[in-house]
XYZ file of C-alpha atoms in Angstrom:
134
model
C 17.994 26.499 -8.640
C 17.714 22.977 -8.386
C 17.971 20.615 -4.958
C 18.144 17.199 -5.099
C 18.403 14.394 -2.511
C 19.632 11.079 -3.379
C 19.359 8.171 -1.426
C 22.057 5.928 -0.649
C 20.646 1.945 1.033
C 22.676 -0.800 1.456
C 23.822 -4.091 1.573
C 26.300 -4.890 2.293
C 28.590 -4.576 -0.427
C 26.002 -3.614 -2.537
C 23.231 -0.313 -2.856
C 20.326 -0.621 -3.904
C 19.726 2.108 -7.144
C 16.441 2.310 -9.622
C 17.398 0.789 -12.475
C 14.315 1.882 -14.381
C 11.037 3.180 -14.370
C 7.710 1.938 -16.268
C 5.152 4.967 -17.442
C 1.759 4.255 -17.581
C 1.977 4.088 -21.081
C 3.717 1.345 -20.862
C 7.129 2.954 -21.956
C 10.158 2.491 -19.782
C 12.435 4.737 -18.641
C 16.222 3.501 -17.599
C 17.618 5.231 -14.301
C 20.346 3.194 -12.953
C 20.994 5.322 -9.834
C 19.996 5.944 -5.436
C 16.652 6.198 -5.195
C 15.734 10.403 -5.244
C 13.573 13.417 -5.267
C 13.673 16.718 -6.323
C 12.861 19.141 -3.510
C 9.922 21.379 -3.410
C 9.826 24.556 -2.094
C 10.811 24.979 1.613
C 11.449 21.356 1.341
C 13.758 20.065 3.511
C 16.621 16.764 2.052
C 14.639 14.831 5.187
C 11.415 15.269 4.652
C 12.142 14.839 0.673
C 14.242 11.356 1.394
C 10.470 10.213 3.237
C 8.403 10.942 0.671
C 11.101 9.687 -1.914
C 11.372 6.191 -0.253
C 7.074 6.701 0.169
C 5.659 7.387 -2.341
C 8.647 5.163 -4.798
C 8.871 2.226 -2.759
C 5.887 2.330 -0.031
C 8.112 2.395 2.840
C 6.300 3.929 6.319
C 8.179 6.283 8.288
C 8.937 3.824 11.277
C 10.567 1.573 8.260
C 12.917 3.633 7.674
C 16.134 5.804 9.857
C 18.221 8.530 7.716
C 21.243 8.805 8.780
C 22.112 12.527 9.474
C 25.195 12.245 10.209
C 25.905 11.150 6.692
C 24.323 13.943 4.927
C 26.305 16.043 2.601
C 26.066 18.767 -0.490
C 26.958 19.566 -3.376
C 26.934 22.356 -6.553
C 26.648 20.465 -10.060
C 25.960 22.224 -13.131
C 24.667 20.456 -15.923
C 22.715 20.732 -18.827
C 18.408 20.077 -18.447
C 17.781 17.015 -20.126
C 14.092 18.328 -19.766
C 15.311 20.929 -21.560
C 18.199 20.871 -23.450
C 20.118 23.361 -24.020
C 19.182 25.524 -20.684
C 22.331 24.953 -18.337
C 20.750 24.494 -15.064
C 22.324 24.610 -11.573
C 21.405 21.508 -8.783
C 21.768 21.388 -5.474
C 22.518 17.303 -4.427
C 21.655 16.080 -1.550
C 22.825 12.303 -0.722
C 22.111 10.916 2.565
C 22.455 7.317 3.304
C 18.965 5.815 4.693
C 18.600 2.473 6.776
C 15.220 0.753 6.003
C 14.138 -2.204 7.292
C 12.099 -5.029 5.034
C 12.716 -4.197 1.763
C 13.601 -7.972 -0.603
C 17.212 -9.157 -0.592
C 17.081 -9.415 -4.653
C 15.626 -7.401 -7.223
C 11.848 -5.810 -7.143
C 9.330 -3.490 -8.517
C 6.748 -1.642 -6.910
C 3.630 1.174 -7.447
C 3.832 4.769 -7.847
C 1.449 5.977 -4.832
C 2.545 9.999 -4.676
C -0.597 12.460 -4.473
C -0.804 13.325 -8.284
C -2.907 10.913 -9.696
C -1.022 12.036 -13.191
C 1.727 11.812 -12.532
C 2.940 9.549 -14.798
C 5.216 6.683 -13.360
C 3.830 3.736 -12.850
C 5.609 1.445 -10.966
C 9.212 0.888 -9.687
C 12.363 -1.017 -10.766
C 15.358 -1.631 -7.765
C 18.480 -3.823 -8.231
C 21.332 -4.713 -5.974
C 24.181 -3.590 -7.417
C 28.206 -3.328 -5.974
C 28.667 0.172 -5.014
C 31.376 0.331 -7.596
C 29.838 -0.836 -11.375
C 26.901 1.901 -10.069
C 29.632 4.797 -10.000
């Protein structure tokens, strides 16, 4: 079982998605989903959401408000994208957040994970119509 938190950030009729990631070797990977993070053992969805926004978007806690009343959870059973053929049960947490200081246009951020071996160099963010993201 893998636990994941997905953070929904709204701006009028748009939501923020991670359009793609750029790796340190120059490769790019399309994402097209809201900011999300695998949860660590013993970590709750609030802590994982804050860690995601700090590492991937360089947002400080004082600039983030997690809307706890929007929290939902569900299970999804699907094949692991990392290990083809392996059925994996995902515990999906979803929560909305208000974030101060985000640009009104598409933007990118550098990865700031604690692990220097992280292959992700940058995250490219885009505002899209909510119905397009689903």
